[in-house]
Every structure is written in C-alpha cells, then in structure tokens.
Amino acid sequence: MAGLETLYAWARAAVSRPQDALICGVHWELVRSGYRCLGAGDQPGPNERKSELLPVGWEANKEVYTLRYKSTDDAHELLLKAIMVEDSMILNVMDRSSQKVADVTLAVADYINPEHLDDFHKVYKNTEELRTRITSGIIAPLGAPAEKAKKDPKPEKDPDLPRDYDPLRVPPRQPAGARAPSVPLNPFAVGGEDLDPFGGRSGGMIVDPLRSGFPQPGIDPSSGIPGRLPPGAVPPGARFDPFGPLGAGRSGPDPDHLPPPGYDDMFM
C-alpha cells in the first residue's frame, strides 16, 4: 500500500467525498495490474503520456468519473466510467481494443471511512477484498497485460520426465543386480518344446544328452549307429537318448560306468 499512500497524499487536496477516496483505490489497483492512466474524459487530449498518477481534473464530476488507461505492453486500452448510484459505485470498463466489457458494483461504505478522509492510515478498510473484487471483476475478464503475467510464471514440468512422474512416489524395491523375471510372449507356449519332435524351439523340460550343454562328438543319429541302428531309424533332428557307448573319446557321462551288481553272472 506504499504506492497508494503516495498517490493519496498527492491527490489529497482533491479528495472531498468518500467516492473520491474509492476512485483513488480503484485507480491504484489498475496501476498494480499493469495499466497506466492516459487522462480524463472520453476523448484523448494533446501530449498525453502514461502515468501512475491521476490526471488533472479527474474529480471534476462527482457523479460520473471518466478515466482512460493503457496497458504497459500497449495491448489493452481501457475506458473506465465510475457512476454513483445512491451509496454505491458502479464501475463499467470497456477494452477498446477487443470491445470487451466488465463491470463491478462497490458499496462505498465497505471500503472507505468517510470521517477519516484526511488520514490515509484510517480512510481505507477491507483493502484485500477491494483488490480481489477489482482483479476478478475487471482485470481477469479483460486480460492482464503481458508484463504483469510474466511476473507470476507457472512452474513447468521437465519435458524429459514422464507425464505421471511423482517425486514423492516410492520406487518398487528390487535386489541389486537382480533381473526381472522373464515372461514368455505366449504363456500357452510353455512346455511346447516337449511336444516338438524336431527340436526347433527351446524351453522344454526333457533333457537331451546330445543337447544338454556338454561337449559332444559330432554324431548324427539319423545316419545310423553301426551295429545298433540302421540309417533312418532316428528322424533327422529328433532327440536321441543313446543306449550304449557311441565310440571312444565320447565326453560326458558313461551310461555303463555303474553296472548293476552281478551283471556278468549269467544265472542272475
């Protein structure tokens, strides 16, 4: 309110009625919102300049106050008419640039103490309510100047963060170095390798000694095993569990390394 105090001290000689003091308060709220006064009356005068002060002759008509304003970014030009109707002041504001109109009705006694017109510290009351009425009834409908809007920028989210990012959300707990469990693309394909006689897929539960991960000699059961199986007895690519030694140097477990007791007794 320091700015309003300076303005009121400057205009004090012209303030003779409660509505004069209220006009000073309304004028200062427009200045705070990014507007400057051009002059009094409907038509512009010579050598007009933007000013935070009230123009000469602003209080000439005690029933209808007419003031013109322009925003600091030159985007809005307002024509303010304040009309006294009994004990209330009707503010009618038109933006000449967009032809938008806004109006607010203020009860003078709600904001001015008429018995203290000579004392700034006592003449105004409910100043926060007056500011809210001017902002919501005039500034917001007509649009705030761009420079005023820049003073209160809205925080923007980091574009690199997901839209649903929440810094207060606790992330799921997972042991260090642990891998997420793998889920098959088709849950109905689990165990399907056991049904594939050609062994074209992986993931079955039947262990094939020839494909168990142990180094094996280059033997193709489909070509036959001399003395045991003729060629073609084992389909190409099929699993094959050898039932005897497949030759010298074969690595891996020997099927006969633990023969049963008495295996060489013909009477067993």
PDB file of C-alpha atoms in Angstrom:
ATOM      1  CA  MET A   1       0.000   0.000   0.000  1.00  0.00           C
ATOM      2  CA  ALA A   2       3.035   2.316  -0.028  1.00  0.00           C
ATOM      3  CA  GLY A   3       2.282   3.351  -3.612  1.00  0.00           C
ATOM      4  CA  LEU A   4      -1.332   4.116  -2.759  1.00  0.00           C
ATOM      5  CA  GLU A   5      -0.202   6.177   0.198  1.00  0.00           C
ATOM      6  CA  THR A   6       1.984   8.331  -2.049  1.00  0.00           C
ATOM      7  CA  LEU A   7      -0.845   8.679  -4.578  1.00  0.00           C
ATOM      8  CA  TYR A   8      -3.350   9.637  -1.876  1.00  0.00           C
ATOM      9  CA  ALA A   9      -1.001  12.232  -0.439  1.00  0.00           C
ATOM     10  CA  TRP A  10      -0.608  13.721  -3.938  1.00  0.00           C
ATOM     11  CA  ALA A  11      -4.370  13.737  -4.582  1.00  0.00           C
ATOM     12  CA  ARG A  12      -5.420  14.661  -1.059  1.00  0.00           C
ATOM     13  CA  ALA A  13      -6.323  18.253  -1.963  1.00  0.00           C
ATOM     14  CA  ALA A  14      -8.885  16.976  -4.489  1.00  0.00           C
ATOM     15  CA  VAL A  15     -10.430  14.347  -2.179  1.00  0.00           C
ATOM     16  CA  SER A  16     -13.551  15.861  -0.633  1.00  0.00           C
ATOM     17  CA  ARG A  17     -16.000  12.939  -0.707  1.00  0.00           C
ATOM     18  CA  PRO A  18     -15.777   9.219   0.120  1.00  0.00           C
ATOM     19  CA  GLN A  19     -16.176   8.291  -3.558  1.00  0.00           C
ATOM     20  CA  ASP A  20     -13.045  10.311  -4.368  1.00  0.00           C
ATOM     21  CA  ALA A  21     -11.033   8.137  -2.000  1.00  0.00           C
ATOM     22  CA  LEU A  22     -12.544   4.982  -3.516  1.00  0.00           C
ATOM     23  CA  ILE A  23     -11.584   6.119  -7.029  1.00  0.00           C
ATOM     24  CA  CYS A  24      -8.008   6.540  -5.792  1.00  0.00           C
ATOM     25  CA  GLY A  25      -8.052   2.955  -4.525  1.00  0.00           C
ATOM     26  CA  VAL A  26      -9.513   1.585  -7.785  1.00  0.00           C
ATOM     27  CA  HIS A  27      -7.001   3.568  -9.826  1.00  0.00           C
ATOM     28  CA  TRP A  28      -4.079   2.170  -7.842  1.00  0.00           C
ATOM     29  CA  GLU A  29      -5.257  -1.426  -8.300  1.00  0.00           C
ATOM     30  CA  LEU A  30      -5.276  -0.874 -12.068  1.00  0.00           C
ATOM     31  CA  VAL A  31      -1.751   0.519 -11.861  1.00  0.00           C
ATOM     32  CA  ARG A  32      -0.625  -2.520  -9.858  1.00  0.00           C
ATOM     33  CA  SER A  33      -2.114  -4.765 -12.554  1.00  0.00           C
ATOM     34  CA  GLY A  34      -0.013  -3.246 -15.329  1.00  0.00           C
ATOM     35  CA  TYR A  35      -2.076  -0.272 -16.515  1.00  0.00           C
ATOM     36  CA  ARG A  36      -1.181   3.415 -16.731  1.00  0.00           C
ATOM     37  CA  CYS A  37      -3.577   6.346 -16.873  1.00  0.00           C
ATOM     38  CA  LEU A  38      -3.721   8.420 -20.089  1.00  0.00           C
ATOM     39  CA  GLY A  39      -6.142  11.119 -18.984  1.00  0.00           C
ATOM     40  CA  ALA A  40      -9.692  12.037 -18.030  1.00  0.00           C
ATOM     41  CA  GLY A  41     -12.710  12.150 -20.335  1.00  0.00           C
ATOM     42  CA  ASP A  42     -13.828  10.023 -23.281  1.00  0.00           C
ATOM     43  CA  GLN A  43     -11.543  11.610 -25.883  1.00  0.00           C
ATOM     44  CA  PRO A  44      -7.744  11.798 -25.832  1.00  0.00           C
ATOM     45  CA  GLY A  45      -6.090  15.137 -25.243  1.00  0.00           C
ATOM     46  CA  PRO A  46      -2.858  16.647 -26.601  1.00  0.00           C
ATOM     47  CA  ASN A  47       0.514  15.383 -25.354  1.00  0.00           C
ATOM     48  CA  GLU A  48      -0.929  12.507 -23.346  1.00  0.00           C
ATOM     49  CA  ARG A  49       1.509  10.132 -21.679  1.00  0.00           C
ATOM     50  CA  LYS A  50       1.138   7.097 -19.494  1.00  0.00           C
ATOM     51  CA  SER A  51       1.297   7.898 -15.807  1.00  0.00           C
ATOM     52  CA  GLU A  52       0.780   6.207 -12.466  1.00  0.00           C
ATOM     53  CA  LEU A  53      -0.815   9.395 -11.159  1.00  0.00           C
ATOM     54  CA  LEU A  54      -4.372  10.576 -11.643  1.00  0.00           C
ATOM     55  CA  PRO A  55      -4.757  13.234 -14.360  1.00  0.00           C
ATOM     56  CA  VAL A  56      -5.721  16.828 -13.767  1.00  0.00           C
ATOM     57  CA  GLY A  57      -9.478  17.203 -13.440  1.00  0.00           C
ATOM     58  CA  TRP A  58     -10.144  13.587 -12.553  1.00  0.00           C
ATOM     59  CA  GLU A  59     -12.580  14.645  -9.762  1.00  0.00           C
ATOM     60  CA  ALA A  60     -14.393  17.358 -11.724  1.00  0.00           C
ATOM     61  CA  ASN A  61     -17.641  15.364 -11.972  1.00  0.00           C
ATOM     62  CA  LYS A  62     -18.568  13.819  -8.615  1.00  0.00           C
ATOM     63  CA  GLU A  63     -21.333  11.678 -10.138  1.00  0.00           C
ATOM     64  CA  VAL A  64     -19.511  10.157 -13.120  1.00  0.00           C
ATOM     65  CA  TYR A  65     -15.745   9.642 -13.167  1.00  0.00           C
ATOM     66  CA  THR A  66     -14.309   9.000 -16.647  1.00  0.00           C
ATOM     67  CA  LEU A  67     -10.714   7.793 -16.973  1.00  0.00           C
ATOM     68  CA  ARG A  68      -8.717   6.179 -19.744  1.00  0.00           C
ATOM     69  CA  TYR A  69      -5.930   3.625 -19.271  1.00  0.00           C
ATOM     70  CA  LYS A  70      -3.434   1.778 -21.415  1.00  0.00           C
ATOM     71  CA  SER A  71      -1.522  -1.367 -20.553  1.00  0.00           C
ATOM     72  CA  THR A  72       2.245  -1.274 -20.290  1.00  0.00           C
ATOM     73  CA  ASP A  73       2.501  -3.622 -23.292  1.00  0.00           C
ATOM     74  CA  ASP A  74       0.102  -1.401 -25.341  1.00  0.00           C
ATOM     75  CA  ALA A  75      -2.182  -4.412 -25.923  1.00  0.00           C
ATOM     76  CA  HIS A  76      -5.180  -3.034 -23.980  1.00  0.00           C
ATOM     77  CA  GLU A  77      -6.787   0.407 -23.824  1.00  0.00           C
ATOM     78  CA  LEU A  78      -9.486   0.782 -21.181  1.00  0.00           C
ATOM     79  CA  LEU A  79     -12.258   3.320 -20.777  1.00  0.00           C
ATOM     80  CA  LEU A  80     -13.393   3.434 -17.137  1.00  0.00           C
ATOM     81  CA  LYS A  81     -16.661   5.045 -16.083  1.00  0.00           C
ATOM     82  CA  ALA A  82     -17.488   5.109 -12.377  1.00  0.00           C
ATOM     83  CA  ILE A  83     -21.115   6.050 -11.757  1.00  0.00           C
ATOM     84  CA  MET A  84     -22.536   6.863  -8.325  1.00  0.00           C
ATOM     85  CA  VAL A  85     -25.970   5.359  -7.605  1.00  0.00           C
ATOM     86  CA  GLU A  86     -27.041   6.328  -4.100  1.00  0.00           C
ATOM     87  CA  ASP A  87     -24.344   4.853  -1.811  1.00  0.00           C
ATOM     88  CA  SER A  88     -22.815   2.507  -4.384  1.00  0.00           C
ATOM     89  CA  MET A  89     -20.307   2.985  -7.183  1.00  0.00           C
ATOM     90  CA  ILE A  90     -20.800   1.091 -10.442  1.00  0.00           C
ATOM     91  CA  LEU A  91     -17.559   0.547 -12.349  1.00  0.00           C
ATOM     92  CA  ASN A  92     -18.070  -0.010 -16.075  1.00  0.00           C
ATOM     93  CA  VAL A  93     -14.896  -0.764 -18.033  1.00  0.00           C
ATOM     94  CA  MET A  94     -14.574  -1.341 -21.787  1.00  0.00           C
ATOM     95  CA  ASP A  95     -11.462  -2.555 -23.588  1.00  0.00           C
ATOM     96  CA  ARG A  96     -11.435  -0.508 -26.776  1.00  0.00           C
ATOM     97  CA  SER A  97      -9.058  -2.971 -28.415  1.00  0.00           C
ATOM     98  CA  SER A  98     -11.295  -6.038 -28.040  1.00  0.00           C
ATOM     99  CA  GLN A  99     -14.646  -4.335 -27.279  1.00  0.00           C
ATOM    100  CA  LYS A 100     -14.947  -6.486 -24.154  1.00  0.00           C
ATOM    101  CA  VAL A 101     -16.887  -5.007 -21.234  1.00  0.00           C
ATOM    102  CA  ALA A 102     -16.660  -5.707 -17.500  1.00  0.00           C
ATOM    103  CA  ASP A 103     -18.464  -4.145 -14.560  1.00  0.00           C
ATOM    104  CA  VAL A 104     -18.291  -4.237 -10.770  1.00  0.00           C
ATOM    105  CA  THR A 105     -20.546  -2.661  -8.141  1.00  0.00           C
ATOM    106  CA  LEU A 106     -18.901  -1.481  -4.914  1.00  0.00           C
ATOM    107  CA  ALA A 107     -20.584  -0.230  -1.760  1.00  0.00           C
ATOM    108  CA  VAL A 108     -18.528   2.833  -0.812  1.00  0.00           C
ATOM    109  CA  ALA A 109     -19.031   2.314   2.918  1.00  0.00           C
ATOM    110  CA  ASP A 110     -17.491  -1.179   2.698  1.00  0.00           C
ATOM    111  CA  TYR A 111     -14.080   0.254   1.777  1.00  0.00           C
ATOM    112  CA  ILE A 112     -13.981   3.904   2.917  1.00  0.00           C
ATOM    113  CA  ASN A 113     -14.270   5.538   6.351  1.00  0.00           C
ATOM    114  CA  PRO A 114     -15.839   8.919   5.455  1.00  0.00           C
ATOM    115  CA  GLU A 115     -14.881  10.522   8.770  1.00  0.00           C
ATOM    116  CA  HIS A 116     -11.142   9.918   8.129  1.00  0.00           C
ATOM    117  CA  LEU A 117     -10.646  11.363   4.641  1.00  0.00           C
ATOM    118  CA  ASP A 118      -7.701  13.396   5.928  1.00  0.00           C
ATOM    119  CA  ASP A 119      -5.856  10.376   7.362  1.00  0.00           C
ATOM    120  CA  PHE A 120      -4.609   7.763   4.880  1.00  0.00           C
ATOM    121  CA  HIS A 121      -3.939   5.170   7.590  1.00  0.00           C
ATOM    122  CA  LYS A 122      -7.611   5.221   8.628  1.00  0.00           C
ATOM    123  CA  VAL A 123      -9.527   6.083   5.467  1.00  0.00           C
ATOM    124  CA  TYR A 124      -9.282   2.640   3.791  1.00  0.00           C
ATOM    125  CA  LYS A 125     -10.628  -0.667   5.054  1.00  0.00           C
ATOM    126  CA  ASN A 126     -11.047  -4.141   3.576  1.00  0.00           C
ATOM    127  CA  THR A 127      -8.276  -3.396   1.095  1.00  0.00           C
ATOM    128  CA  GLU A 128      -7.653  -7.069   0.291  1.00  0.00           C
ATOM    129  CA  GLU A 129     -11.325  -7.546  -0.561  1.00  0.00           C
ATOM    130  CA  LEU A 130     -11.226  -4.455  -2.800  1.00  0.00           C
ATOM    131  CA  ARG A 131      -8.169  -5.821  -4.574  1.00  0.00           C
ATOM    132  CA  THR A 132      -9.886  -9.166  -5.126  1.00  0.00           C
ATOM    133  CA  ARG A 133     -13.044  -7.513  -6.500  1.00  0.00           C
ATOM    134  CA  ILE A 134     -11.051  -5.425  -8.997  1.00  0.00           C
ATOM    135  CA  THR A 135      -8.893  -8.357 -10.085  1.00  0.00           C
ATOM    136  CA  SER A 136     -11.724 -10.853 -10.543  1.00  0.00           C
ATOM    137  CA  GLY A 137     -14.280  -8.379 -11.906  1.00  0.00           C
ATOM    138  CA  ILE A 138     -12.143  -6.269 -14.250  1.00  0.00           C
ATOM    139  CA  ILE A 139      -8.576  -7.494 -14.763  1.00  0.00           C
ATOM    140  CA  ALA A 140      -9.346 -11.185 -15.286  1.00  0.00           C
ATOM    141  CA  PRO A 141     -12.273 -10.761 -17.735  1.00  0.00           C
ATOM    142  CA  LEU A 142     -10.407  -8.208 -19.881  1.00  0.00           C
ATOM    143  CA  GLY A 143      -7.000  -9.889 -19.698  1.00  0.00           C
ATOM    144  CA  ALA A 144      -3.907  -8.944 -17.738  1.00  0.00           C
ATOM    145  CA  PRO A 145      -1.032  -7.208 -19.554  1.00  0.00           C
ATOM    146  CA  ALA A 146       1.757  -9.497 -20.733  1.00  0.00           C
ATOM    147  CA  GLU A 147       4.393  -7.928 -18.465  1.00  0.00           C
ATOM    148  CA  LYS A 148       2.174  -8.474 -15.431  1.00  0.00           C
ATOM    149  CA  ALA A 149       1.594 -12.107 -16.390  1.00  0.00           C
ATOM    150  CA  LYS A 150       5.358 -12.705 -16.672  1.00  0.00           C
ATOM    151  CA  LYS A 151       5.863 -11.735 -13.031  1.00  0.00           C
ATOM    152  CA  ASP A 152       3.968 -14.810 -11.858  1.00  0.00           C
ATOM    153  CA  PRO A 153       5.037 -17.580 -14.268  1.00  0.00           C
ATOM    154  CA  LYS A 154       3.583 -21.006 -13.727  1.00  0.00           C
ATOM    155  CA  PRO A 155       6.097 -23.734 -12.998  1.00  0.00           C
ATOM    156  CA  GLU A 156       6.619 -26.023 -15.961  1.00  0.00           C
ATOM    157  CA  LYS A 157       7.367 -29.725 -15.709  1.00  0.00           C
ATOM    158  CA  ASP A 158      10.572 -31.128 -17.039  1.00  0.00           C
ATOM    159  CA  PRO A 159       9.752 -32.341 -20.585  1.00  0.00           C
ATOM    160  CA  ASP A 160      12.124 -35.277 -20.093  1.00  0.00           C
ATOM    161  CA  LEU A 161      10.039 -36.664 -17.202  1.00  0.00           C
ATOM    162  CA  PRO A 162       7.008 -38.878 -17.840  1.00  0.00           C
ATOM    163  CA  ARG A 163       3.614 -37.226 -17.568  1.00  0.00           C
ATOM    164  CA  ASP A 164       2.677 -39.244 -14.461  1.00  0.00           C
ATOM    165  CA  TYR A 165       6.024 -38.638 -12.724  1.00  0.00           C
ATOM    166  CA  ASP A 166       5.615 -38.159  -8.983  1.00  0.00           C
ATOM    167  CA  PRO A 167       8.759 -37.242  -6.973  1.00  0.00           C
ATOM    168  CA  LEU A 168       7.074 -38.489  -3.770  1.00  0.00           C
ATOM    169  CA  ARG A 169       6.339 -41.942  -5.132  1.00  0.00           C
ATOM    170  CA  VAL A 170       8.495 -44.715  -3.619  1.00  0.00           C
ATOM    171  CA  PRO A 171      10.026 -46.844  -6.408  1.00  0.00           C
ATOM    172  CA  PRO A 172       9.495 -50.637  -6.248  1.00  0.00           C
ATOM    173  CA  ARG A 173      12.141 -52.426  -4.188  1.00  0.00           C
ATOM    174  CA  GLN A 174      14.351 -54.843  -6.148  1.00  0.00           C
ATOM    175  CA  PRO A 175      17.596 -56.515  -5.016  1.00  0.00           C
ATOM    176  CA  ALA A 176      20.738 -55.068  -6.531  1.00  0.00           C
ATOM    177  CA  GLY A 177      21.808 -56.957  -9.638  1.00  0.00           C
ATOM    178  CA  ALA A 178      18.573 -58.933  -9.800  1.00  0.00           C
ATOM    179  CA  ARG A 179      16.903 -59.397 -13.126  1.00  0.00           C
ATOM    180  CA  ALA A 180      13.247 -59.009 -13.672  1.00  0.00           C
ATOM    181  CA  PRO A 181      11.567 -62.369 -14.230  1.00  0.00           C
ATOM    182  CA  SER A 182      11.196 -63.169 -17.888  1.00  0.00           C
ATOM    183  CA  VAL A 183       7.666 -63.759 -19.057  1.00  0.00           C
ATOM    184  CA  PRO A 184       7.074 -65.652 -22.306  1.00  0.00           C
ATOM    185  CA  LEU A 185       5.326 -63.718 -25.024  1.00  0.00           C
ATOM    186  CA  ASN A 186       2.779 -66.520 -25.278  1.00  0.00           C
ATOM    187  CA  PRO A 187       2.018 -68.082 -21.873  1.00  0.00           C
ATOM    188  CA  PHE A 188       0.309 -71.041 -23.588  1.00  0.00           C
ATOM    189  CA  ALA A 189       3.602 -71.965 -25.300  1.00  0.00           C
ATOM    190  CA  VAL A 190       5.290 -73.002 -22.046  1.00  0.00           C
ATOM    191  CA  GLY A 191       6.495 -76.604 -22.419  1.00  0.00           C
ATOM    192  CA  GLY A 192       5.788 -76.589 -26.140  1.00  0.00           C
ATOM    193  CA  GLU A 193       9.345 -77.785 -26.854  1.00  0.00           C
ATOM    194  CA  ASP A 194       8.479 -81.136 -25.305  1.00  0.00           C
ATOM    195  CA  LEU A 195       5.813 -81.585 -27.983  1.00  0.00           C
ATOM    196  CA  ASP A 196       8.110 -80.672 -30.884  1.00  0.00           C
ATOM    197  CA  PRO A 197       9.769 -83.826 -32.204  1.00  0.00           C
ATOM    198  CA  PHE A 198      12.140 -81.817 -34.406  1.00  0.00           C
ATOM    199  CA  GLY A 199      13.590 -79.747 -31.570  1.00  0.00           C
ATOM    200  CA  GLY A 200      13.122 -76.429 -33.358  1.00  0.00           C
ATOM    201  CA  ARG A 201      12.281 -74.482 -30.178  1.00  0.00           C
ATOM    202  CA  SER A 202      13.782 -74.120 -26.720  1.00  0.00           C
ATOM    203  CA  GLY A 203      12.378 -74.239 -23.228  1.00  0.00           C
ATOM    204  CA  GLY A 204      11.392 -77.865 -22.868  1.00  0.00           C
ATOM    205  CA  MET A 205      11.808 -79.891 -19.689  1.00  0.00           C
ATOM    206  CA  ILE A 206      13.136 -83.141 -21.248  1.00  0.00           C
ATOM    207  CA  VAL A 207      16.931 -83.314 -21.192  1.00  0.00           C
ATOM    208  CA  ASP A 208      18.523 -84.454 -24.441  1.00  0.00           C
ATOM    209  CA  PRO A 209      22.032 -85.862 -23.772  1.00  0.00           C
ATOM    210  CA  LEU A 210      23.109 -84.659 -27.222  1.00  0.00           C
ATOM    211  CA  ARG A 211      21.914 -81.099 -26.465  1.00  0.00           C
ATOM    212  CA  SER A 212      22.482 -80.888 -22.716  1.00  0.00           C
ATOM    213  CA  GLY A 213      25.282 -78.328 -22.909  1.00  0.00           C
ATOM    214  CA  PHE A 214      28.156 -80.837 -22.560  1.00  0.00           C
ATOM    215  CA  PRO A 215      30.658 -81.092 -25.401  1.00  0.00           C
ATOM    216  CA  GLN A 216      29.648 -83.987 -27.595  1.00  0.00           C
ATOM    217  CA  PRO A 217      31.323 -85.667 -30.585  1.00  0.00           C
ATOM    218  CA  GLY A 218      29.902 -84.882 -33.962  1.00  0.00           C
ATOM    219  CA  ILE A 219      27.412 -87.779 -34.216  1.00  0.00           C
ATOM    220  CA  ASP A 220      24.254 -87.675 -36.266  1.00  0.00           C
ATOM    221  CA  PRO A 221      21.883 -90.438 -35.022  1.00  0.00           C
ATOM    222  CA  SER A 222      19.808 -90.155 -38.219  1.00  0.00           C
ATOM    223  CA  SER A 223      22.704 -91.660 -40.180  1.00  0.00           C
ATOM    224  CA  GLY A 224      22.508 -94.793 -38.044  1.00  0.00           C
ATOM    225  CA  ILE A 225      24.805 -96.366 -35.483  1.00  0.00           C
ATOM    226  CA  PRO A 226      26.933 -99.264 -36.743  1.00  0.00           C
ATOM    227  CA  GLY A 227      25.899-102.493 -35.131  1.00  0.00           C
ATOM    228  CA  ARG A 228      22.939-100.878 -33.312  1.00  0.00           C
ATOM    229  CA  LEU A 229      20.680 -98.781 -35.546  1.00  0.00           C
ATOM    230  CA  PRO A 230      20.233 -98.779 -39.303  1.00  0.00           C
ATOM    231  CA  PRO A 231      20.261 -95.436 -41.184  1.00  0.00           C
ATOM    232  CA  GLY A 232      16.926 -93.571 -40.937  1.00  0.00           C
ATOM    233  CA  ALA A 233      15.892 -95.241 -37.674  1.00  0.00           C
ATOM    234  CA  VAL A 234      16.140 -91.859 -35.936  1.00  0.00           C
ATOM    235  CA  PRO A 235      14.291 -88.984 -37.718  1.00  0.00           C
ATOM    236  CA  PRO A 236      16.502 -86.005 -38.570  1.00  0.00           C
ATOM    237  CA  GLY A 237      16.695 -83.507 -35.704  1.00  0.00           C
ATOM    238  CA  ALA A 238      14.840 -85.727 -33.238  1.00  0.00           C
ATOM    239  CA  ARG A 239      16.010 -86.115 -29.681  1.00  0.00           C
ATOM    240  CA  PHE A 240      18.008 -89.263 -29.192  1.00  0.00           C
ATOM    241  CA  ASP A 241      18.983 -90.877 -25.923  1.00  0.00           C
ATOM    242  CA  PRO A 242      21.934 -93.191 -26.612  1.00  0.00           C
ATOM    243  CA  PHE A 243      21.575 -96.601 -25.045  1.00  0.00           C
ATOM    244  CA  GLY A 244      25.228 -97.516 -25.220  1.00  0.00           C
ATOM    245  CA  PRO A 245      28.706 -96.112 -25.765  1.00  0.00           C
ATOM    246  CA  LEU A 246      28.882 -94.173 -29.041  1.00  0.00           C
ATOM    247  CA  GLY A 247      32.576 -94.611 -29.527  1.00  0.00           C
ATOM    248  CA  ALA A 248      35.880 -93.884 -27.953  1.00  0.00           C
ATOM    249  CA  GLY A 249      36.593 -90.414 -26.681  1.00  0.00           C
ATOM    250  CA  ARG A 250      32.946 -89.591 -26.097  1.00  0.00           C
ATOM    251  CA  SER A 251      32.779 -86.983 -23.369  1.00  0.00           C
ATOM    252  CA  GLY A 252      30.078 -86.730 -20.805  1.00  0.00           C
ATOM    253  CA  PRO A 253      28.650 -89.411 -18.515  1.00  0.00           C
ATOM    254  CA  ASP A 254      29.143 -93.091 -19.442  1.00  0.00           C
ATOM    255  CA  PRO A 255      25.808 -94.944 -19.314  1.00  0.00           C
ATOM    256  CA  ASP A 256      27.691 -98.098 -18.149  1.00  0.00           C
ATOM    257  CA  HIS A 257      30.006 -96.552 -15.565  1.00  0.00           C
ATOM    258  CA  LEU A 258      27.957 -98.120 -12.714  1.00  0.00           C
ATOM    259  CA  PRO A 259      26.877-101.571 -13.843  1.00  0.00           C
ATOM    260  CA  PRO A 260      24.452-103.411 -11.511  1.00  0.00           C
ATOM    261  CA  PRO A 261      25.915-105.979  -9.109  1.00  0.00           C
ATOM    262  CA  GLY A 262      26.392-109.385 -10.754  1.00  0.00           C
ATOM    263  CA  TYR A 263      25.713-108.044 -14.227  1.00  0.00           C
ATOM    264  CA  ASP A 264      28.204-110.616 -15.621  1.00  0.00           C
ATOM    265  CA  ASP A 265      26.564-113.600 -13.836  1.00  0.00           C
ATOM    266  CA  MET A 266      24.573-115.456 -16.445  1.00  0.00           C
ATOM    267  CA  PHE A 267      22.373-117.009 -13.724  1.00  0.00           C
ATOM    268  CA  MET A 268      21.193-113.671 -12.343  1.00  0.00           C
TER     269      MET A 268
END
